[in-house]
Amino acid sequence: ARLITGAVGLVLLLSGTIMQWNAANNMMGIPLTKLCEAYSGIPEVQTKDDFRQARDAYYSANPGQVKLGVDLDFLAEEFLGDSYQGQDKLSKLVFALPGLWCRYLPECPPPNLETATFHVDYLQVSSTTCVHDRVMIPGNGTKGGDWPGRLISTSPHWNFRQSDRLDRFSAFRISCLDKREVVRDMLSAALVDVEGQWVKDPKTAVYWSEKAVDRAVGQFMGRCAAEKASTGYILGLGPFLSVFAVVMCCFTLCRCCASPYPAAVAKSLVLMACTFILIGFWAASFYASGELQGYSFCGNKAMPLVRDGRYFDGSPCLDQDSEGNEKYNPYAYAAGETQAIYVTGGVLNVMAVILFMVSIHKTVEKSLVHTFENLDPSDDM
């Protein structure tokens, strides 16, 4: 019976650990294409050619900048939301607008009153001019990369809680490796002039180079990884301790290790594993609830309750795109799927360690009986 219990526990452990490890990796590493599919309806990310087009458009509109070039602050300012102003803007590109990562804009950008230019007696705002599926003339109060020639998606898309930027929860979810490649392409294209020569940084008066770009990308990767480190530690510790607890329980089943000390260690590891699995449940639920808060399930509702993928109170729909089609937001679906897999794997791991605790119970009893049988009258109880 103990062997059967242990075998069932081992199967549950292997299944639960694989599910949790896979979900923990994907929970903080959702492909960037999923975000772009939800943002614009097309799962394509920015390439070096796209950023070259943006650079050429900027130089055409600002001939005086051709010799001066652009700097990191200028690039970050274009794609960062207003909540992330200040120093170290390169690292803060982790929280950049979707317009940096995704090749297509979801629609012709409207003017943003918060970033428009204020004068004494009027507000200077110019809307972006678009023709068919391209930006022709960018507005002066917009952010997110609406340069001339920028592609606009003609496919239905999904609205985000804040339609023009990612919040911190969403920024954590995207794969750092995918972001790294886009940042590398941006720097390699934008920091080179129209003749293909590296530009001089206006602040440090040092010319950019391939090595300098590599260092900048490394700094970005460090910040991206650091933002996820604590959560990854919490999510990974539960399945890690589950494996150790089961291994210790297996040792306790052997005659050579059938003593009170290994059994006590196994019990302690089981309790620790169950505790950290529950903490992992909390962390996964915290991020999921933080992301999904503010969204609505719109179902098959239509106007006037739902319009353009938004509920009448302005909250975006999780299960309707901008044209009213009943489809789940692919990014939100991927985030929810990984959480469900992680929780399911955690439940299997808890069941596995409990079954192994049951399997070593007989060993613990025999060890105690053996101890009492060999007590001398002078031994302390």
Tab-separated table of C-alpha atoms in Angstrom:
chain	number	residue	atom	x	y	z
A	1	ALA	CA	0.000	0.000	0.000
A	2	ARG	CA	2.856	2.349	0.816
A	3	LEU	CA	4.453	1.688	-2.566
A	4	ILE	CA	1.166	2.385	-4.352
A	5	THR	CA	0.687	5.589	-2.362
A	6	GLY	CA	4.246	6.656	-3.135
A	7	ALA	CA	3.861	5.855	-6.845
A	8	VAL	CA	0.662	7.917	-7.092
A	9	GLY	CA	2.341	10.751	-5.201
A	10	LEU	CA	5.329	10.607	-7.542
A	11	VAL	CA	3.096	10.902	-10.618
A	12	LEU	CA	1.256	13.839	-9.067
A	13	LEU	CA	4.558	15.472	-8.144
A	14	LEU	CA	6.002	15.177	-11.629
A	15	SER	CA	2.805	16.518	-13.206
A	16	GLY	CA	2.432	19.362	-10.724
A	17	THR	CA	6.086	20.413	-10.849
A	18	ILE	CA	6.180	20.472	-14.653
A	19	MET	CA	2.955	22.491	-14.749
A	20	GLN	CA	4.142	24.976	-12.146
A	21	TRP	CA	7.607	25.476	-13.627
A	22	ASN	CA	6.175	25.930	-17.102
A	23	ALA	CA	3.467	28.321	-15.897
A	24	ALA	CA	5.888	30.314	-13.716
A	25	ASN	CA	8.219	30.819	-16.689
A	26	ASN	CA	5.378	31.823	-19.004
A	27	MET	CA	3.572	33.919	-16.410
A	28	MET	CA	6.413	36.441	-16.476
A	29	GLY	CA	7.411	35.733	-20.077
A	30	ILE	CA	4.348	36.075	-22.280
A	31	PRO	CA	5.453	36.494	-25.914
A	32	LEU	CA	5.459	40.064	-27.145
A	33	THR	CA	3.409	38.966	-30.148
A	34	LYS	CA	0.461	38.258	-27.819
A	35	LEU	CA	0.537	41.839	-26.604
A	36	CYS	CA	0.759	43.205	-30.147
A	37	GLU	CA	-2.087	40.986	-31.320
A	38	ALA	CA	-4.287	42.414	-28.574
A	39	TYR	CA	-3.034	45.996	-29.045
A	40	SER	CA	-3.359	46.272	-32.827
A	41	GLY	CA	-4.931	43.021	-34.000
A	42	ILE	CA	-1.701	42.018	-35.774
A	43	PRO	CA	1.016	40.020	-33.912
A	44	GLU	CA	4.012	41.812	-35.448
A	45	VAL	CA	6.711	43.643	-33.489
A	46	GLN	CA	8.871	46.588	-34.532
A	47	THR	CA	11.944	45.888	-36.648
A	48	LYS	CA	15.100	47.815	-37.458
A	49	ASP	CA	13.591	48.942	-40.772
A	50	ASP	CA	10.618	50.474	-38.945
A	51	PHE	CA	12.897	52.483	-36.672
A	52	ARG	CA	15.002	53.590	-39.653
A	53	GLN	CA	11.831	54.933	-41.218
A	54	ALA	CA	11.082	56.816	-38.007
A	55	ARG	CA	14.627	58.224	-37.892
A	56	ASP	CA	14.503	59.412	-41.490
A	57	ALA	CA	11.090	60.981	-40.929
A	58	TYR	CA	12.426	62.843	-37.878
A	59	TYR	CA	15.473	64.153	-39.756
A	60	SER	CA	13.288	65.243	-42.669
A	61	ALA	CA	11.084	67.264	-40.323
A	62	ASN	CA	14.087	68.587	-38.320
A	63	PRO	CA	17.027	69.177	-40.715
A	64	GLY	CA	19.025	70.857	-37.991
A	65	GLN	CA	19.170	67.646	-35.981
A	66	VAL	CA	20.928	65.627	-38.689
A	67	LYS	CA	24.371	66.569	-37.372
A	68	LEU	CA	23.366	66.591	-33.719
A	69	GLY	CA	21.561	63.239	-33.784
A	70	VAL	CA	19.219	61.991	-31.077
A	71	ASP	CA	19.852	60.835	-27.524
A	72	LEU	CA	18.368	58.267	-25.155
A	73	ASP	CA	16.221	60.853	-23.408
A	74	PHE	CA	14.572	61.767	-26.692
A	75	LEU	CA	13.835	58.124	-27.521
A	76	ALA	CA	12.514	57.330	-24.052
A	77	GLU	CA	10.403	60.486	-23.957
A	78	GLU	CA	8.551	59.345	-27.079
A	79	PHE	CA	7.479	56.008	-25.641
A	80	LEU	CA	7.221	56.496	-21.877
A	81	GLY	CA	4.001	57.382	-20.145
A	82	ASP	CA	3.798	60.477	-17.970
A	83	SER	CA	4.168	58.388	-14.780
A	84	TYR	CA	7.764	57.456	-15.583
A	85	GLN	CA	9.506	60.769	-16.080
A	86	GLY	CA	12.894	61.452	-14.504
A	87	GLN	CA	16.277	59.777	-14.522
A	88	ASP	CA	17.355	56.434	-15.973
A	89	LYS	CA	14.852	56.504	-18.798
A	90	LEU	CA	16.571	53.710	-20.712
A	91	SER	CA	15.844	51.222	-17.937
A	92	LYS	CA	12.312	52.530	-17.612
A	93	LEU	CA	11.590	51.515	-21.192
A	94	VAL	CA	10.470	48.298	-19.494
A	95	PHE	CA	7.222	50.224	-18.916
A	96	ALA	CA	7.087	51.733	-22.410
A	97	LEU	CA	3.966	52.345	-24.443
A	98	PRO	CA	2.833	49.489	-26.702
A	99	GLY	CA	3.684	51.744	-29.646
A	100	LEU	CA	7.367	51.005	-29.039
A	101	TRP	CA	6.992	47.238	-29.218
A	102	CYS	CA	4.263	46.759	-31.806
A	103	ARG	CA	4.639	47.486	-35.502
A	104	TYR	CA	1.065	48.655	-36.077
A	105	LEU	CA	-0.935	51.321	-34.303
A	106	PRO	CA	-4.516	50.249	-33.533
A	107	GLU	CA	-5.997	53.470	-34.939
A	108	CYS	CA	-5.109	56.992	-35.960
A	109	PRO	CA	-3.908	58.565	-32.672
A	110	PRO	CA	-6.176	61.250	-31.218
A	111	PRO	CA	-4.569	64.348	-29.637
A	112	ASN	CA	-3.513	63.926	-26.025
A	113	LEU	CA	-4.490	67.024	-24.045
A	114	GLU	CA	-2.146	66.073	-21.191
A	115	THR	CA	0.948	66.327	-23.402
A	116	ALA	CA	-0.141	69.133	-25.718
A	117	THR	CA	1.521	72.570	-25.646
A	118	PHE	CA	-0.210	75.157	-23.436
A	119	HIS	CA	-0.104	78.875	-24.260
A	120	VAL	CA	-1.396	81.792	-22.226
A	121	ASP	CA	-4.706	82.184	-24.021
A	122	TYR	CA	-5.223	78.922	-25.874
A	123	LEU	CA	-4.271	75.275	-26.105
A	124	GLN	CA	-2.287	74.326	-29.182
A	125	VAL	CA	-3.390	70.863	-30.289
A	126	SER	CA	-3.029	69.347	-33.736
A	127	SER	CA	-4.518	65.963	-34.500
A	128	THR	CA	-2.615	63.279	-36.351
A	129	THR	CA	-3.487	63.111	-40.041
A	130	CYS	CA	-3.877	59.583	-41.410
A	131	VAL	CA	-4.676	58.299	-44.876
A	132	HIS	CA	-5.989	54.764	-45.155
A	133	ASP	CA	-3.539	52.621	-43.189
A	134	ARG	CA	-0.658	55.074	-42.658
A	135	VAL	CA	0.186	58.137	-40.597
A	136	MET	CA	0.830	61.120	-42.851
A	137	ILE	CA	1.259	64.067	-40.463
A	138	PRO	CA	1.851	63.382	-36.734
A	139	GLY	CA	0.083	65.476	-34.130
A	140	ASN	CA	1.988	67.630	-31.653
A	141	GLY	CA	0.179	66.299	-28.598
A	142	THR	CA	0.597	62.579	-29.070
A	143	LYS	CA	3.025	59.920	-27.839
A	144	GLY	CA	3.757	56.396	-28.915
A	145	GLY	CA	5.569	56.772	-32.224
A	146	ASP	CA	3.136	58.276	-34.744
A	147	TRP	CA	5.827	59.191	-37.295
A	148	PRO	CA	4.998	59.734	-40.981
A	149	GLY	CA	4.601	56.388	-42.704
A	150	ARG	CA	3.779	54.515	-39.489
A	151	LEU	CA	1.438	51.633	-40.260
A	152	ILE	CA	-2.100	51.580	-38.855
A	153	SER	CA	-3.872	48.278	-38.409
A	154	THR	CA	-7.090	47.603	-40.268
A	155	SER	CA	-7.824	44.548	-38.108
A	156	PRO	CA	-10.047	44.603	-35.020
A	157	HIS	CA	-8.157	45.014	-31.764
A	158	TRP	CA	-8.837	44.902	-28.034
A	159	ASN	CA	-8.849	47.866	-25.705
A	160	PHE	CA	-6.586	48.020	-22.665
A	161	ARG	CA	-7.537	49.439	-19.315
A	162	GLN	CA	-5.440	52.466	-20.215
A	163	SER	CA	-5.592	52.426	-23.970
A	164	ASP	CA	-2.354	54.280	-24.730
A	165	ARG	CA	0.085	52.648	-22.321
A	166	LEU	CA	0.862	49.560	-20.266
A	167	ASP	CA	0.545	49.610	-16.511
A	168	ARG	CA	3.114	48.001	-14.217
A	169	PHE	CA	1.283	44.673	-14.000
A	170	SER	CA	1.176	44.247	-17.766
A	171	ALA	CA	4.786	45.371	-18.162
A	172	PHE	CA	5.955	42.563	-15.855
A	173	ARG	CA	4.291	39.898	-17.972
A	174	ILE	CA	6.118	40.421	-21.278
A	175	SER	CA	9.231	38.401	-22.123
A	176	CYS	CA	12.432	40.355	-21.487
A	177	LEU	CA	14.128	38.551	-24.381
A	178	ASP	CA	11.474	39.760	-26.824
A	179	LYS	CA	11.739	43.311	-25.509
A	180	ARG	CA	15.523	43.192	-25.694
A	181	GLU	CA	15.516	42.559	-29.432
A	182	VAL	CA	13.175	45.499	-30.089
A	183	VAL	CA	15.286	47.839	-27.935
A	184	ARG	CA	18.452	46.703	-29.730
A	185	ASP	CA	16.850	47.354	-33.130
A	186	MET	CA	15.662	50.783	-31.985
A	187	LEU	CA	19.080	51.895	-30.710
A	188	SER	CA	20.942	50.427	-33.690
A	189	ALA	CA	18.683	52.302	-36.122
A	190	ALA	CA	18.027	55.571	-34.287
A	191	LEU	CA	21.601	56.271	-33.157
A	192	VAL	CA	22.975	56.088	-36.687
A	193	ASP	CA	22.729	59.052	-39.101
A	194	VAL	CA	21.373	58.885	-42.629
A	195	GLU	CA	24.881	58.091	-43.923
A	196	GLY	CA	25.188	55.056	-41.658
A	197	GLN	CA	27.620	56.633	-39.157
A	198	TRP	CA	27.176	56.461	-35.396
A	199	VAL	CA	26.013	59.778	-33.925
A	200	LYS	CA	27.593	61.639	-31.024
A	201	ASP	CA	25.677	61.641	-27.760
A	202	PRO	CA	24.877	65.315	-27.010
A	203	LYS	CA	25.336	64.886	-23.267
A	204	THR	CA	28.593	62.942	-23.091
A	205	ALA	CA	30.085	64.055	-26.454
A	206	VAL	CA	31.030	60.396	-27.074
A	207	TYR	CA	30.164	58.610	-30.285
A	208	TRP	CA	27.885	55.633	-30.080
A	209	SER	CA	29.163	52.243	-31.192
A	210	GLU	CA	28.018	48.658	-31.380
A	211	LYS	CA	29.623	47.944	-28.012
A	212	ALA	CA	27.882	50.939	-26.462
A	213	VAL	CA	24.552	49.687	-27.765
A	214	ASP	CA	25.299	46.249	-26.277
A	215	ARG	CA	25.986	47.860	-22.893
A	216	ALA	CA	22.767	49.873	-23.085
A	217	VAL	CA	20.772	46.771	-23.990
A	218	GLY	CA	22.431	44.923	-21.098
A	219	GLN	CA	21.359	47.691	-18.727
A	220	PHE	CA	17.810	47.404	-20.018
A	221	MET	CA	17.841	43.616	-19.558
A	222	GLY	CA	19.127	43.993	-16.009
A	223	ARG	CA	16.269	46.299	-15.082
A	224	CYS	CA	13.706	44.068	-16.805
A	225	ALA	CA	14.966	40.964	-14.984
A	226	ALA	CA	15.193	42.791	-11.656
A	227	GLU	CA	11.541	43.822	-11.887
A	228	LYS	CA	10.549	40.155	-12.083
A	229	ALA	CA	13.135	38.615	-9.731
A	230	SER	CA	11.164	38.687	-6.480
A	231	THR	CA	7.986	37.337	-8.071
A	232	GLY	CA	9.917	34.615	-9.901
A	233	TYR	CA	11.545	33.594	-6.618
A	234	ILE	CA	8.177	33.276	-4.888
A	235	LEU	CA	6.596	31.350	-7.758
A	236	GLY	CA	9.528	28.950	-8.103
A	237	LEU	CA	10.196	28.197	-4.440
A	238	GLY	CA	7.016	26.164	-3.889
A	239	PRO	CA	7.645	23.475	-6.557
A	240	PHE	CA	11.364	23.455	-5.683
A	241	LEU	CA	10.649	22.617	-2.037
A	242	SER	CA	8.022	20.065	-3.086
A	243	VAL	CA	10.669	18.098	-4.956
A	244	PHE	CA	13.016	18.181	-1.956
A	245	ALA	CA	10.233	17.118	0.405
A	246	VAL	CA	9.336	14.110	-1.753
A	247	VAL	CA	13.000	13.109	-2.138
A	248	MET	CA	13.395	13.203	1.645
A	249	CYS	CA	10.233	11.138	2.077
A	250	CYS	CA	11.642	8.551	-0.351
A	251	PHE	CA	14.833	8.329	1.719
A	252	THR	CA	12.738	7.783	4.838
A	253	LEU	CA	11.079	4.760	3.215
A	254	CYS	CA	14.486	3.054	2.949
A	255	ARG	CA	15.506	0.893	5.922
A	256	CYS	CA	18.885	2.559	6.221
A	257	CYS	CA	17.194	5.946	6.740
A	258	ALA	CA	14.174	4.766	8.741
A	259	SER	CA	14.902	6.850	11.833
A	260	PRO	CA	13.156	9.770	13.572
A	261	TYR	CA	15.574	12.404	12.253
A	262	PRO	CA	14.979	11.897	8.478
A	263	ALA	CA	11.250	11.629	9.160
A	264	ALA	CA	11.283	14.949	11.045
A	265	VAL	CA	13.202	16.621	8.217
A	266	ALA	CA	10.718	15.233	5.686
A	267	LYS	CA	7.771	16.554	7.711
A	268	SER	CA	9.367	19.998	7.961
A	269	LEU	CA	10.015	20.134	4.230
A	270	VAL	CA	6.424	19.104	3.519
A	271	LEU	CA	5.097	21.918	5.710
A	272	MET	CA	7.450	24.438	4.085
A	273	ALA	CA	6.507	23.258	0.584
A	274	CYS	CA	2.781	23.582	1.298
A	275	THR	CA	3.324	27.047	2.796
A	276	PHE	CA	5.270	28.404	-0.164
A	277	ILE	CA	2.867	26.852	-2.660
A	278	LEU	CA	0.045	28.779	-0.965
A	279	ILE	CA	2.168	31.957	-1.070
A	280	GLY	CA	2.690	31.290	-4.783
A	281	PHE	CA	-1.087	31.056	-5.189
A	282	TRP	CA	-1.392	34.478	-3.584
A	283	ALA	CA	1.285	36.017	-5.835
A	284	ALA	CA	-0.291	34.596	-9.002
A	285	SER	CA	-3.764	35.740	-7.951
A	286	PHE	CA	-2.451	39.187	-6.974
A	287	TYR	CA	-1.025	39.843	-10.426
A	288	ALA	CA	-4.024	38.384	-12.230
A	289	SER	CA	-6.558	40.374	-10.210
A	290	GLY	CA	-4.437	43.519	-10.542
A	291	GLU	CA	-4.381	43.195	-14.316
A	292	LEU	CA	-7.996	42.202	-14.854
A	293	GLN	CA	-9.439	44.747	-12.454
A	294	GLY	CA	-11.270	47.360	-14.463
A	295	TYR	CA	-12.152	45.074	-17.376
A	296	SER	CA	-15.661	43.833	-18.092
A	297	PHE	CA	-17.157	40.660	-19.531
A	298	CYS	CA	-19.396	42.029	-22.244
A	299	GLY	CA	-20.663	38.724	-23.656
A	300	ASN	CA	-22.997	39.207	-26.606
A	301	LYS	CA	-24.151	42.661	-25.523
A	302	ALA	CA	-24.325	45.316	-28.228
A	303	MET	CA	-25.076	49.037	-28.428
A	304	PRO	CA	-25.962	51.013	-26.397
A	305	LEU	CA	-24.406	48.891	-23.625
A	306	VAL	CA	-21.229	48.061	-25.561
A	307	ARG	CA	-19.549	50.129	-28.259
A	308	ASP	CA	-16.175	49.623	-29.974
A	309	GLY	CA	-15.140	46.996	-27.454
A	310	ARG	CA	-15.933	49.118	-24.395
A	311	TYR	CA	-18.733	48.837	-21.862
A	312	PHE	CA	-21.007	51.850	-21.405
A	313	ASP	CA	-19.040	52.903	-18.294
A	314	GLY	CA	-15.815	53.095	-20.320
A	315	SER	CA	-14.250	49.851	-19.105
A	316	PRO	CA	-12.689	47.718	-21.874
A	317	CYS	CA	-14.163	44.335	-22.742
A	318	LEU	CA	-12.203	41.150	-22.169
A	319	ASP	CA	-14.313	39.113	-24.545
A	320	GLN	CA	-15.146	41.557	-27.348
A	321	ASP	CA	-12.862	43.246	-29.847
A	322	SER	CA	-13.275	46.726	-31.293
A	323	GLU	CA	-15.726	45.491	-33.934
A	324	GLY	CA	-17.964	43.635	-31.493
A	325	ASN	CA	-16.718	40.130	-32.292
A	326	GLU	CA	-16.951	37.762	-29.328
A	327	LYS	CA	-13.282	36.875	-28.959
A	328	TYR	CA	-11.121	36.903	-25.861
A	329	ASN	CA	-8.273	39.368	-25.576
A	330	PRO	CA	-5.302	37.109	-26.529
A	331	TYR	CA	-2.936	38.779	-24.080
A	332	ALA	CA	-5.373	38.589	-21.160
A	333	TYR	CA	-6.262	35.010	-22.105
A	334	ALA	CA	-2.574	33.994	-22.054
A	335	ALA	CA	-2.132	35.650	-18.647
A	336	GLY	CA	-5.191	33.906	-17.204
A	337	GLU	CA	-4.211	30.567	-18.720
A	338	THR	CA	-0.777	30.583	-17.088
A	339	GLN	CA	-2.309	31.430	-13.716
A	340	ALA	CA	-4.797	28.560	-14.003
A	341	ILE	CA	-2.007	26.112	-14.927
A	342	TYR	CA	0.138	27.312	-12.031
A	343	VAL	CA	-2.671	26.896	-9.494
A	344	THR	CA	-3.596	23.444	-10.858
A	345	GLY	CA	0.034	22.315	-10.641
A	346	GLY	CA	0.233	23.630	-7.086
A	347	VAL	CA	-2.806	21.614	-6.059
A	348	LEU	CA	-1.204	18.465	-7.529
A	349	ASN	CA	2.016	19.161	-5.644
A	350	VAL	CA	0.160	19.593	-2.346
A	351	MET	CA	-1.632	16.284	-2.928
A	352	ALA	CA	1.702	14.625	-3.771
A	353	VAL	CA	3.498	15.730	-0.605
A	354	ILE	CA	0.490	14.738	1.531
A	355	LEU	CA	0.477	11.247	-0.019
A	356	PHE	CA	4.174	10.868	0.706
A	357	MET	CA	3.559	11.976	4.281
A	358	VAL	CA	0.996	9.171	4.541
A	359	SER	CA	3.462	6.685	3.044
A	360	ILE	CA	6.146	7.465	5.654
A	361	HIS	CA	3.690	7.428	8.546
A	362	LYS	CA	4.170	3.691	9.078
A	363	THR	CA	7.936	4.144	9.063
A	364	VAL	CA	7.651	6.812	11.736
A	365	GLU	CA	5.461	4.534	13.892
A	366	LYS	CA	7.894	1.627	13.597
A	367	SER	CA	10.769	3.909	14.513
A	368	LEU	CA	8.966	5.112	17.630
A	369	VAL	CA	8.032	1.564	18.682
A	370	HIS	CA	11.635	0.466	18.192
A	371	THR	CA	12.839	3.374	20.303
A	372	PHE	CA	10.474	2.575	23.183
A	373	GLU	CA	11.340	-1.133	23.065
A	374	ASN	CA	15.014	-0.382	23.562
A	375	LEU	CA	14.632	2.095	26.417
A	376	ASP	CA	16.457	1.283	29.626
A	377	PRO	CA	14.866	2.043	32.993
A	378	SER	CA	17.343	4.884	33.495
A	379	ASP	CA	16.636	6.563	30.105
A	380	ASP	CA	14.717	9.841	30.073
A	381	MET	CA	11.331	9.771	28.351
